[in-house]
mmCIF file of C-alpha atoms in Angstrom:
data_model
loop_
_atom_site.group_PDB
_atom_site.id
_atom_site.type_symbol
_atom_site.label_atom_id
_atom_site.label_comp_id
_atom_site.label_asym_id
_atom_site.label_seq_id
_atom_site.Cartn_x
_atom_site.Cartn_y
_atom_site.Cartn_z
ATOM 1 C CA UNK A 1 -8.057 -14.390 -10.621
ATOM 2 C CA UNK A 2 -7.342 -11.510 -8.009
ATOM 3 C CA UNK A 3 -11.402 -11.133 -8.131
ATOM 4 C CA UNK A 4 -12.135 -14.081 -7.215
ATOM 5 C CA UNK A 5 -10.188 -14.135 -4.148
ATOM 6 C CA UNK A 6 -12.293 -10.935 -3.438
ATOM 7 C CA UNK A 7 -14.803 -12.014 -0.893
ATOM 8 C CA UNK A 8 -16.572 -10.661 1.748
ATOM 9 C CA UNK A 9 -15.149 -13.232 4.154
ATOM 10 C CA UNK A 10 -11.866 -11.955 3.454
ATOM 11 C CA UNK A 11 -12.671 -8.387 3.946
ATOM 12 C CA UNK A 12 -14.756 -8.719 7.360
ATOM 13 C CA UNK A 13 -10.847 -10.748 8.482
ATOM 14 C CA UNK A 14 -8.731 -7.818 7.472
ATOM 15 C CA UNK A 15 -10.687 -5.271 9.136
ATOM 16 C CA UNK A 16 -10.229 -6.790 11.903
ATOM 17 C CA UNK A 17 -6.605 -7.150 11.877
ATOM 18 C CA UNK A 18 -6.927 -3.297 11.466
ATOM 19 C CA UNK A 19 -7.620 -3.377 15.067
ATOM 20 C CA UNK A 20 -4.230 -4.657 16.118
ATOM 21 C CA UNK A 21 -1.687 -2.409 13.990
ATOM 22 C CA UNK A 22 -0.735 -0.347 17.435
ATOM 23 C CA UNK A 23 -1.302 -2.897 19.967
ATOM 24 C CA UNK A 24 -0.180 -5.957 18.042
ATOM 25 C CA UNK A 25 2.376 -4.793 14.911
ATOM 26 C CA UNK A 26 3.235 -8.685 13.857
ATOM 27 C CA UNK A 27 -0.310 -10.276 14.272
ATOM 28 C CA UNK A 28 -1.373 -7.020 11.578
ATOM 29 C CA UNK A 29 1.520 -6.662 9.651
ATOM 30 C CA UNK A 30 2.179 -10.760 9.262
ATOM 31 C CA UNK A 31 -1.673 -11.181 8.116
ATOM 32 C CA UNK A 32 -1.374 -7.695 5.755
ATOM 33 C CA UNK A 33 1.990 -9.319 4.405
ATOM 34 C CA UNK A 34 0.640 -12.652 3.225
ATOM 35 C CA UNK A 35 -2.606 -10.837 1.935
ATOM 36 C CA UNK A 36 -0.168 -9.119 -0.236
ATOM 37 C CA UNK A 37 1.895 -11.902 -1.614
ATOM 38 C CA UNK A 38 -2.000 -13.432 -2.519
ATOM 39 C CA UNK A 39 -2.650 -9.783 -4.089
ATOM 40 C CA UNK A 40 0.528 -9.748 -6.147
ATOM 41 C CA UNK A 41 0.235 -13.505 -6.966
ATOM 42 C CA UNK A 42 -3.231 -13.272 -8.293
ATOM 43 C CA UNK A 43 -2.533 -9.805 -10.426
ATOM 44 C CA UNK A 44 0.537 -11.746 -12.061
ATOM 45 C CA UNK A 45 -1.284 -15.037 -12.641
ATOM 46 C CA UNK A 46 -4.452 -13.070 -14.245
ATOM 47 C CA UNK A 47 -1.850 -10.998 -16.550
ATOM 48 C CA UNK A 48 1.100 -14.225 -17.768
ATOM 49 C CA UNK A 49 -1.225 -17.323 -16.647
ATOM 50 C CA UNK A 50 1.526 -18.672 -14.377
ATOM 51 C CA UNK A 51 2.544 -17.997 -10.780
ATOM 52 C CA UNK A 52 5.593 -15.571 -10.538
ATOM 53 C CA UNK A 53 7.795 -17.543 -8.596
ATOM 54 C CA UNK A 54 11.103 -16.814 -9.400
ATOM 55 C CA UNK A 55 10.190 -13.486 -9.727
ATOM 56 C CA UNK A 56 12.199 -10.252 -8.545
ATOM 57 C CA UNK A 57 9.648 -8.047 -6.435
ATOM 58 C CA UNK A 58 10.955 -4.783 -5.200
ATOM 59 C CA UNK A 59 8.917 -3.275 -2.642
ATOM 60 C CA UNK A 60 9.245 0.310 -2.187
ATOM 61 C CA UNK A 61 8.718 1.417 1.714
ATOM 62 C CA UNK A 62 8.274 -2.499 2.853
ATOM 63 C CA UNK A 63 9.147 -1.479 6.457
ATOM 64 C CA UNK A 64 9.619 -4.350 8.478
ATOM 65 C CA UNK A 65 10.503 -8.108 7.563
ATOM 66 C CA UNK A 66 7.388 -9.077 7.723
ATOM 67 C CA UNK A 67 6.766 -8.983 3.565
ATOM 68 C CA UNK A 68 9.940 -10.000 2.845
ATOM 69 C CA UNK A 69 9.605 -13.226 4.604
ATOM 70 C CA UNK A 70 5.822 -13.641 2.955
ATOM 71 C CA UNK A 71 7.508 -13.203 -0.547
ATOM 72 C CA UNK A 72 10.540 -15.259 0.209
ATOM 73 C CA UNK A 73 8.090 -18.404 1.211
ATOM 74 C CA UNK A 74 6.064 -17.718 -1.703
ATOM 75 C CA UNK A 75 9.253 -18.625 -3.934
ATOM 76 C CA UNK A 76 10.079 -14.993 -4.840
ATOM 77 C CA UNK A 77 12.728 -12.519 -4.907
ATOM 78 C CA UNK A 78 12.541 -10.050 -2.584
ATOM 79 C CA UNK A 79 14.226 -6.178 -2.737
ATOM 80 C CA UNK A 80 12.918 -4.032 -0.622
ATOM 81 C CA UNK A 81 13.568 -0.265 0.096
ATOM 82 C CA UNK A 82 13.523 1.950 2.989
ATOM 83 C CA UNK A 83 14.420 5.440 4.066
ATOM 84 C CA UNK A 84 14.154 4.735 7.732
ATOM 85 C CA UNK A 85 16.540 2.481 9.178
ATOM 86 C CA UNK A 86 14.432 1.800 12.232
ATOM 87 C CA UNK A 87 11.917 0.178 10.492
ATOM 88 C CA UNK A 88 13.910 -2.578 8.730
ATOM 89 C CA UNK A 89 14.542 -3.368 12.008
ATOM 90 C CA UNK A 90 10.746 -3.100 13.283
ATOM 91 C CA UNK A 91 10.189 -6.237 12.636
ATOM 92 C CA UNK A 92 10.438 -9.907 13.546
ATOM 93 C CA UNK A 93 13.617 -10.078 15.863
ATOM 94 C CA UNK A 94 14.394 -7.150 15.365
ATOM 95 C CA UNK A 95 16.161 -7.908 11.998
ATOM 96 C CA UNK A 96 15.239 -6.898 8.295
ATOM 97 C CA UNK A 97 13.961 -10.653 7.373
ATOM 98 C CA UNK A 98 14.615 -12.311 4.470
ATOM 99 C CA UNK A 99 15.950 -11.007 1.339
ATOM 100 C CA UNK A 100 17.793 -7.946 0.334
ATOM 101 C CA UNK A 101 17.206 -4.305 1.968
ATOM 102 C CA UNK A 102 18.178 -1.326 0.441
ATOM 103 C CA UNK A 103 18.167 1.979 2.457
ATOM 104 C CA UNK A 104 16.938 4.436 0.039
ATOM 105 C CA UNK A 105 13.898 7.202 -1.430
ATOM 106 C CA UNK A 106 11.183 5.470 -3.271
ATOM 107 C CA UNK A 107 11.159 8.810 -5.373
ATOM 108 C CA UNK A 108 14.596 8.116 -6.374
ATOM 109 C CA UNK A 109 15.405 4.287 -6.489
ATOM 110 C CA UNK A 110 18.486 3.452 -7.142
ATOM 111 C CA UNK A 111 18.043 0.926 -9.451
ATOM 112 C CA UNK A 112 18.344 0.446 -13.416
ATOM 113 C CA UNK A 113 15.458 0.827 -16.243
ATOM 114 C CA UNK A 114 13.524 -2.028 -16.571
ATOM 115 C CA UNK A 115 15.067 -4.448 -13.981
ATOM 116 C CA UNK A 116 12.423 -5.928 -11.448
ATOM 117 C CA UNK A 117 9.396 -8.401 -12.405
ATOM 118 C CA UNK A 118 7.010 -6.554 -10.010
ATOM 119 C CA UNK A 119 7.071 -3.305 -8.030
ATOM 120 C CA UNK A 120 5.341 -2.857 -5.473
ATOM 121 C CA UNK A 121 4.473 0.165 -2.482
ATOM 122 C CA UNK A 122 1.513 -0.894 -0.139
ATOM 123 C CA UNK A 123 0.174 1.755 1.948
ATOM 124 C CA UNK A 124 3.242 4.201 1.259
ATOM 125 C CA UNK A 125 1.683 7.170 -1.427
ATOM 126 C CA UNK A 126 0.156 8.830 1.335
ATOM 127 C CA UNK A 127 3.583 9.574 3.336
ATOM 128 C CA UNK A 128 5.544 11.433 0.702
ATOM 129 C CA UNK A 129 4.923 14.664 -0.668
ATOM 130 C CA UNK A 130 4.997 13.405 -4.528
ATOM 131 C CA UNK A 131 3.044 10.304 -4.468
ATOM 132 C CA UNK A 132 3.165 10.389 -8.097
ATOM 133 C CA UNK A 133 6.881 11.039 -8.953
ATOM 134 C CA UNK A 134 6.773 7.846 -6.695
ATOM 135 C CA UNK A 135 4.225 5.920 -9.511
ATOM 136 C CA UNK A 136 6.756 7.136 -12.221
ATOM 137 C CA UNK A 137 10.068 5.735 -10.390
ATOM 138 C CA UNK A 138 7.911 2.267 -9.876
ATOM 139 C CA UNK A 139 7.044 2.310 -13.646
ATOM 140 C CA UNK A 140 10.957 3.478 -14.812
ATOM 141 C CA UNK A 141 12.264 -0.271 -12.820
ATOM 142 C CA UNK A 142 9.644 -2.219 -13.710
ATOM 143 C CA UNK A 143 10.231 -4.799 -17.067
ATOM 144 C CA UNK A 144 7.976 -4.462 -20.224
ATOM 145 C CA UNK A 145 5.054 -6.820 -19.434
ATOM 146 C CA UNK A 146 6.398 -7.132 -15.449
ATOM 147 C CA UNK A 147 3.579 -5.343 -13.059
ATOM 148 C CA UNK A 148 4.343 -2.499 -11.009
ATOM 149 C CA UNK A 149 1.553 -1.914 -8.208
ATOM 150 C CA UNK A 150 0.612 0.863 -6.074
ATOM 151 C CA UNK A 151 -1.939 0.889 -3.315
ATOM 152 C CA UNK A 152 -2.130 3.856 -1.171
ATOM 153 C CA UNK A 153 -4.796 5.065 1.493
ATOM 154 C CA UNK A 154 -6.998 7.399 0.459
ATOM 155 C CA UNK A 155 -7.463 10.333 2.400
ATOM 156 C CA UNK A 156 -11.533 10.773 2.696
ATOM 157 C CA UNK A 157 -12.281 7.421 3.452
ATOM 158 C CA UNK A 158 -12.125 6.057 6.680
ATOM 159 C CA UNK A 159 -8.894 5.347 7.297
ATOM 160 C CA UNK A 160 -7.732 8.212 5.901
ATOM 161 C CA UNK A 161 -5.962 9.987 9.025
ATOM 162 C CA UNK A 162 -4.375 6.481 10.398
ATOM 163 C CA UNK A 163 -4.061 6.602 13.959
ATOM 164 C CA UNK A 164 -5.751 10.211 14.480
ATOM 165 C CA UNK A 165 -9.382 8.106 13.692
ATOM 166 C CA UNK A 166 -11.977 9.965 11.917
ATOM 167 C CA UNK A 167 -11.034 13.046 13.570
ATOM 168 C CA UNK A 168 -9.123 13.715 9.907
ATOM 169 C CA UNK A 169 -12.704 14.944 9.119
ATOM 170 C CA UNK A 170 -11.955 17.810 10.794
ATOM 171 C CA UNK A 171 -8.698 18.861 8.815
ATOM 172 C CA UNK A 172 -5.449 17.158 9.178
ATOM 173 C CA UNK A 173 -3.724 20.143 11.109
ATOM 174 C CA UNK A 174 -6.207 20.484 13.680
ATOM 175 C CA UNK A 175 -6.509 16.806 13.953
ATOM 176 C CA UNK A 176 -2.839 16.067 14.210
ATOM 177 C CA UNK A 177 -2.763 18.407 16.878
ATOM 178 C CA UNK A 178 -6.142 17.169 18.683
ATOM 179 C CA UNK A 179 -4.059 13.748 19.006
ATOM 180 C CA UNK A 180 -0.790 15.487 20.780
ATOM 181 C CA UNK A 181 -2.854 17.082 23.132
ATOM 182 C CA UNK A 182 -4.013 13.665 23.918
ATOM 183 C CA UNK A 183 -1.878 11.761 23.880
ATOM 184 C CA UNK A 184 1.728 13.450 24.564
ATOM 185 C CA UNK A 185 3.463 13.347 21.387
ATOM 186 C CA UNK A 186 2.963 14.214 17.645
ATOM 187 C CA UNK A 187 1.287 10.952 15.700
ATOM 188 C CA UNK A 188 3.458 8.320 13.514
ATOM 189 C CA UNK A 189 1.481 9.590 10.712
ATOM 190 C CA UNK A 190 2.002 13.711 11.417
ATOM 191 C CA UNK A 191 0.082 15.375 8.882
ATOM 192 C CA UNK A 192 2.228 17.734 6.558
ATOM 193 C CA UNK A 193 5.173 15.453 7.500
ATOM 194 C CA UNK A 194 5.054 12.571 7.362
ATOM 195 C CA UNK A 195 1.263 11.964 6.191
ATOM 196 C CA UNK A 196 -0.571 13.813 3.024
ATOM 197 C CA UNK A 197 -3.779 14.376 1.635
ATOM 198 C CA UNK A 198 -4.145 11.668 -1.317
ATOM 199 C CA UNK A 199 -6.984 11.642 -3.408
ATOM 200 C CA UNK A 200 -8.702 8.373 -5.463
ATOM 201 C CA UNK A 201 -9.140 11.026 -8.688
ATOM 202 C CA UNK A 202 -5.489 12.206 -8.669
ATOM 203 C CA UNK A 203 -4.414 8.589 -8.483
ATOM 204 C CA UNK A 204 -6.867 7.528 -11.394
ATOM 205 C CA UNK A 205 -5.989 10.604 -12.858
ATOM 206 C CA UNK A 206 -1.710 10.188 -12.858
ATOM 207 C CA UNK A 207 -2.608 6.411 -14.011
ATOM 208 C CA UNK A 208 -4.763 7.025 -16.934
ATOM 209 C CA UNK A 209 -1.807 9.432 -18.060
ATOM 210 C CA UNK A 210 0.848 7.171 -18.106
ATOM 211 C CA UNK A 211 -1.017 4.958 -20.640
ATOM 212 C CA UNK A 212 0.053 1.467 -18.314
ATOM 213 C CA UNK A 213 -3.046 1.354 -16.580
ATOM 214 C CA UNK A 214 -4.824 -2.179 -16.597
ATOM 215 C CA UNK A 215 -6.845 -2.432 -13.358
ATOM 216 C CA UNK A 216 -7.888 0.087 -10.546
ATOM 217 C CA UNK A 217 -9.975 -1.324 -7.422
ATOM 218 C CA UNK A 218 -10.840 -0.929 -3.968
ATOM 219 C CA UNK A 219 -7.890 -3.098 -1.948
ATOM 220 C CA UNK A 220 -10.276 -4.341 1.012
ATOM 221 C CA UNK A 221 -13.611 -4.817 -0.570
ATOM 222 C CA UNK A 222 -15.283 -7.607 -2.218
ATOM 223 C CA UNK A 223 -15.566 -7.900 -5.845
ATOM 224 C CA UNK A 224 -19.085 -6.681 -5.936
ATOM 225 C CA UNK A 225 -18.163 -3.371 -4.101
ATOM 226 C CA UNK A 226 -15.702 -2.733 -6.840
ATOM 227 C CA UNK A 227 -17.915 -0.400 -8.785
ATOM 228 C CA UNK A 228 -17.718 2.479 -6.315
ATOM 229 C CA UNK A 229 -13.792 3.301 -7.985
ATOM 230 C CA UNK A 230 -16.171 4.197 -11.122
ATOM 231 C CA UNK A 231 -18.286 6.991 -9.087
ATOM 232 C CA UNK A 232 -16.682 10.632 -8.228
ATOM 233 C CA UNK A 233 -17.067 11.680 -4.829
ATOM 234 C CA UNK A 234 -18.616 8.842 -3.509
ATOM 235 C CA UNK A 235 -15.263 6.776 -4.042
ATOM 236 C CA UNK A 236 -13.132 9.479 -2.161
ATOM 237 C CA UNK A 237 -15.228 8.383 0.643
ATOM 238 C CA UNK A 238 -16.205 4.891 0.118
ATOM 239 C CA UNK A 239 -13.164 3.185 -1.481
ATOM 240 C CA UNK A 240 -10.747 3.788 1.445
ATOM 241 C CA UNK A 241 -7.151 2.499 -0.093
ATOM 242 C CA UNK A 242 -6.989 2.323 -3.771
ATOM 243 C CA UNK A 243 -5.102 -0.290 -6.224
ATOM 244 C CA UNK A 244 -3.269 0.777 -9.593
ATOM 245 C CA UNK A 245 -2.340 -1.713 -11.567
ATOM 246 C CA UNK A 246 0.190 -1.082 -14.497
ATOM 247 C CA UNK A 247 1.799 -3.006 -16.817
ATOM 248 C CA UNK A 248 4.705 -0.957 -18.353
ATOM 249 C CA UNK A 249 4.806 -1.785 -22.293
#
């Protein structure tokens, strides 16, 4: 199901919300939030043949309200986790949104074995040092036959160095520090702190391992783009955020 929603209309709209993450954070965040709640709908739907409403989906490093209000209209229930106080609070109102917030590591939930439907962590693997110890905490939560999904940007590809632009090309130190010198202060995303180098192999690689693996595709592109995951090299570039899909048995 989650392919067919894959078009090229959809794609050309969401690259274009790109444009507003600095300048307009609930315009990007509110249309990147209901994307999701389509994403995990679809991926559940395709796996049990029903809609998971009623479902419990933790979201590991959901920031502001914004997804938790998305989930909570789509009939779901929403846990999400944050390190940073500040950004429960970055979003509408100022105030977490709906659901239940947990300040917390996504490399060490604290949460039982098997006890969410879906886990989620959108855009997140690229800001901690272990993106993978990450994948295994996501997998330790998440039911038998529940979903756990992690989408993370990867480096190479476009969007790699976030609000540094392409100039991640050049290395992430000397880009990082291209972006101070122009603008005043360090970047959101501070390479070696607060952003990392993530790679589409190691990600297909730490999936495949785990033996959960059902899908892998490129977030943002349309169903007939999906074939680039399949090529080395090219992917790192061409791919740009990554989807794992695993279904813990």
């Amino acid at each position: 199901m989650i392919a067919r929603q894959a078009t090229l209309r959809r794609s050309v709209r969401l690259l274009g919300e790109f444009r507003f993450e600095q300048s307009d954070p609930a315009r990007f965040y509110g249309a990147l939030a209901d994307d999701t709640v389509a994403l995990v709908e679809g991926l559940w739907t395709g796996v049990h043949g029903e809609q998971p409403e009623g479902r419990t989906v933790l979201d590991v490093g959901g920031g502001p309200g914004y997804f938790a209000d998305a989930f909570t209209r789509a009939g779901m229930r929403y846990v999400g986790v944050e390190p940073d106080p500040s950004e429960m609070h970055a979003g509408p109102a100022g105030e977490p949104g709906a659901g239940t917030f947990v300040r917390a590591s996504g490399t060490a939930l604290p949460f039982a074995d098997d006890s969410v439907d879906v886990c989620l962590s959108s855009n997140v693997a690229e800001h901690v040092r272990d993106p993978w110890r990450l994948g295994a905490e996501m997998l330790r939560v998440t039911r038998p036959g529940g979903l756990a999904v992690l989408s993370y940007t990867v480096w190479l590809g476009p969007f790699g160095g976030h609000e540094m632009g392409l100039t991640h090309y050049l290395g992430g130190a000397r880009a990082a520090e291209r972006y101070t010198r122009r603008h005043g202060h360090r970047p959101k995303n501070d390479y070696g702190s607060s952003l990392f180098e993530v790679s589409a192999a190691d990600g297909l690689e730490w999936a495949a391992s785990t033996g959960a693996l059902v899908a892998a595709f490129p977030r943002y592109h349309p169903r007939w783009a999906w074939w680039m995951v399949c090529v080395p090299v090219l992917r790192e570039f061409a791919v740009s955020n990554l989807v794992l899909v695993l279904q813990p048995s």
